[in-house]
């Protein structure tokens, strides 16, 4: 491993964006078996912003993230990252700059918490000492320093979810430019306070360090509060997108979720409240 100075391993704040709209999808259709799971997807994700992906179960949210992290392959010309087609990025380079926290991460071998987070070092080329500092920083960021020597399989679901987040953040922390962070239901196993902490962390990475954050959420109020842009999917299509106060209308909620909400309009400068 090549040695780098430890001062290189902390923040991205000075790193350039690779374009104002660095990640975009154009005319994407995805079929799995006989079923079309995503249709006519055209969207641009802004760097320095949080985009929330919303929609009922089966809408295609996870599939969209899998396409972006190339777990599902797509024809060459449909997704662009910075100055290149996504498929043209060398895989090792892409791994430093684009990472996903999957909806389900199964790991039963008794690795310690630190060892799991250190798996995020894999695509990196830094010294052992720098790697240890990175792992410690990311464990602190998710509030798990005290559990660093615990066996991962013994953790609660919410603790495991935060360990996986620390692993993913470790993976991105050596990106040469502000990276892309994909989060698939990152709050699903977390208690209320931890949900807000993780979403605040994600928002901070976007607003302060220029990350492009794309997060699948089910809680409409959290999506409105923490995201800059909303994309609502239903049956594989984008139904609406825009800033939260506009994209989450009563009509949209009725149409997409088949649910009659109690809707408290946004107070001045705030977000609507939806129950
Ligand atoms: P969401 O994350 O919005 O709940 P997904 O993207 O996981 O939805 O799934 C979208 C649709 O695609 C669902 O109907 C799901 O059953 C189907 N699907 C996803 N992956 C597969 C697969 N590997 N085989 C068959 N169907 C799949
Ligand atoms: Mg999903």
Short mmCIF file of N, CA, C and O and ligand atoms in Angstrom, two decimals, residues 32-33 35-38 54-66 72 103 184-185 216 218 233 236, ligand 1:
data_model
loop_
_atom_site.label_atom_id
_atom_site.label_comp_id
_atom_site.label_asym_id
_atom_site.label_seq_id
_atom_site.Cartn_x
_atom_site.Cartn_y
_atom_site.Cartn_z
N UNK A 32 -36.63 -7.09 -15.49
CA UNK A 32 -36.07 -8.26 -14.79
C UNK A 32 -36.97 -9.43 -15.18
O UNK A 32 -38.17 -9.42 -14.88
N UNK A 33 -36.38 -10.40 -15.87
CA UNK A 33 -37.20 -11.48 -16.43
C UNK A 33 -38.17 -10.85 -17.42
O UNK A 33 -37.79 -10.05 -18.27
N UNK A 35 -40.60 -8.88 -16.56
CA UNK A 35 -41.26 -7.73 -15.96
C UNK A 35 -40.45 -6.44 -16.16
O UNK A 35 -39.25 -6.41 -15.85
N UNK A 36 -41.10 -5.40 -16.64
CA UNK A 36 -40.44 -4.08 -16.71
C UNK A 36 -40.53 -3.45 -15.34
O UNK A 36 -41.61 -3.22 -14.81
N UNK A 37 -39.37 -3.19 -14.75
CA UNK A 37 -39.33 -2.72 -13.37
C UNK A 37 -39.09 -1.21 -13.32
O UNK A 37 -39.54 -0.54 -12.39
N UNK A 38 -38.39 -0.67 -14.31
CA UNK A 38 -38.22 0.79 -14.42
C UNK A 38 -38.54 1.20 -15.85
O UNK A 38 -38.11 0.54 -16.80
N UNK A 54 -38.92 8.11 -3.14
CA UNK A 54 -40.11 7.66 -2.42
C UNK A 54 -40.97 6.81 -3.33
O UNK A 54 -40.90 6.92 -4.55
N UNK A 55 -41.82 6.03 -2.71
CA UNK A 55 -42.79 5.24 -3.49
C UNK A 55 -43.16 3.99 -2.73
O UNK A 55 -42.42 3.56 -1.84
N UNK A 56 -44.29 3.39 -3.08
CA UNK A 56 -44.73 2.20 -2.35
C UNK A 56 -43.79 1.00 -2.58
O UNK A 56 -42.91 1.05 -3.45
N UNK A 57 -43.98 -0.04 -1.81
CA UNK A 57 -43.20 -1.27 -1.98
C UNK A 57 -43.33 -1.73 -3.44
O UNK A 57 -44.41 -1.69 -4.01
N UNK A 58 -42.21 -2.14 -3.99
CA UNK A 58 -42.23 -2.66 -5.36
C UNK A 58 -42.20 -1.59 -6.44
O UNK A 58 -42.29 -1.90 -7.62
N UNK A 59 -42.08 -0.32 -6.05
CA UNK A 59 -42.12 0.77 -7.04
C UNK A 59 -40.88 0.80 -7.93
O UNK A 59 -40.90 1.39 -9.01
N UNK A 60 -39.77 0.22 -7.45
CA UNK A 60 -38.54 0.23 -8.25
C UNK A 60 -37.41 1.03 -7.62
O UNK A 60 -36.37 1.25 -8.25
N UNK A 61 -37.58 1.44 -6.38
CA UNK A 61 -36.58 2.29 -5.72
C UNK A 61 -35.23 1.57 -5.58
O UNK A 61 -34.18 2.10 -5.95
N UNK A 62 -35.27 0.35 -5.02
CA UNK A 62 -34.01 -0.39 -4.85
C UNK A 62 -33.39 -0.72 -6.20
O UNK A 62 -32.17 -0.68 -6.36
N UNK A 63 -34.24 -1.03 -7.17
CA UNK A 63 -33.72 -1.34 -8.51
C UNK A 63 -32.98 -0.13 -9.07
O UNK A 63 -31.91 -0.27 -9.67
N UNK A 64 -33.53 1.05 -8.86
CA UNK A 64 -32.86 2.26 -9.35
C UNK A 64 -31.47 2.42 -8.71
O UNK A 64 -30.49 2.72 -9.39
N UNK A 65 -31.39 2.17 -7.40
CA UNK A 65 -30.07 2.26 -6.75
C UNK A 65 -29.13 1.17 -7.28
O UNK A 65 -27.94 1.41 -7.48
N UNK A 66 -29.69 -0.03 -7.51
CA UNK A 66 -28.83 -1.12 -8.01
C UNK A 66 -28.30 -0.81 -9.41
O UNK A 66 -27.19 -1.20 -9.77
N UNK A 72 -27.02 -4.04 -11.17
CA UNK A 72 -27.79 -4.44 -12.36
C UNK A 72 -27.18 -3.70 -13.53
O UNK A 72 -27.07 -2.47 -13.50
N UNK A 103 -30.27 -2.29 1.16
CA UNK A 103 -31.43 -2.45 2.04
C UNK A 103 -31.19 -3.61 3.00
O UNK A 103 -31.56 -3.54 4.16
N UNK A 184 -30.19 2.89 0.83
CA UNK A 184 -31.48 2.22 0.63
C UNK A 184 -32.13 1.95 1.99
O UNK A 184 -31.73 1.04 2.70
N UNK A 185 -33.09 2.75 2.32
CA UNK A 185 -33.80 2.66 3.61
C UNK A 185 -32.82 2.61 4.79
O UNK A 185 -32.84 1.67 5.57
N UNK A 216 -33.37 6.30 -0.17
CA UNK A 216 -34.73 5.75 -0.19
C UNK A 216 -35.31 5.85 1.21
O UNK A 216 -34.70 5.40 2.18
N UNK A 218 -39.21 5.89 3.58
CA UNK A 218 -40.66 5.67 3.60
C UNK A 218 -41.38 6.77 4.35
O UNK A 218 -42.57 6.97 4.15
N UNK A 233 -41.71 7.47 -7.15
CA UNK A 233 -41.86 6.39 -8.13
C UNK A 233 -43.13 5.59 -7.85
O UNK A 233 -43.49 5.37 -6.69
N UNK A 236 -42.53 1.63 -11.31
CA UNK A 236 -41.38 1.79 -12.18
C UNK A 236 -41.28 3.12 -12.91
O UNK A 236 -40.33 3.35 -13.65
P1 LIG B 1 -38.82 -1.14 -4.03
O1 LIG B 1 -37.40 -1.03 -3.57
O2 LIG B 1 -39.39 0.14 -4.54
O3 LIG B 1 -39.71 -1.72 -2.98
P2 LIG B 1 -37.71 -2.99 -5.96
O4 LIG B 1 -36.89 -2.12 -6.81
O5 LIG B 1 -37.03 -3.86 -4.98
O6 LIG B 1 -38.87 -2.14 -5.26
O7 LIG B 1 -38.57 -3.94 -6.90
C1 LIG B 1 -39.34 -3.45 -7.98
C2 LIG B 1 -40.11 -4.58 -8.61
O8 LIG B 1 -39.21 -5.46 -9.25
C3 LIG B 1 -40.89 -5.43 -7.61
O9 LIG B 1 -42.11 -5.80 -8.20
C4 LIG B 1 -40.01 -6.62 -7.41
O10 LIG B 1 -40.77 -7.75 -7.06
C5 LIG B 1 -39.36 -6.77 -8.77
N1 LIG B 1 -38.02 -7.37 -8.68
C6 LIG B 1 -36.93 -6.80 -8.17
N2 LIG B 1 -35.86 -7.63 -8.24
C7 LIG B 1 -36.32 -8.76 -8.82
C8 LIG B 1 -35.72 -10.01 -9.19
N3 LIG B 1 -34.43 -10.23 -8.98
N4 LIG B 1 -36.51 -10.94 -9.76
C9 LIG B 1 -37.82 -10.69 -10.00
N5 LIG B 1 -38.44 -9.54 -9.69
C10 LIG B 1 -37.72 -8.58 -9.12
#
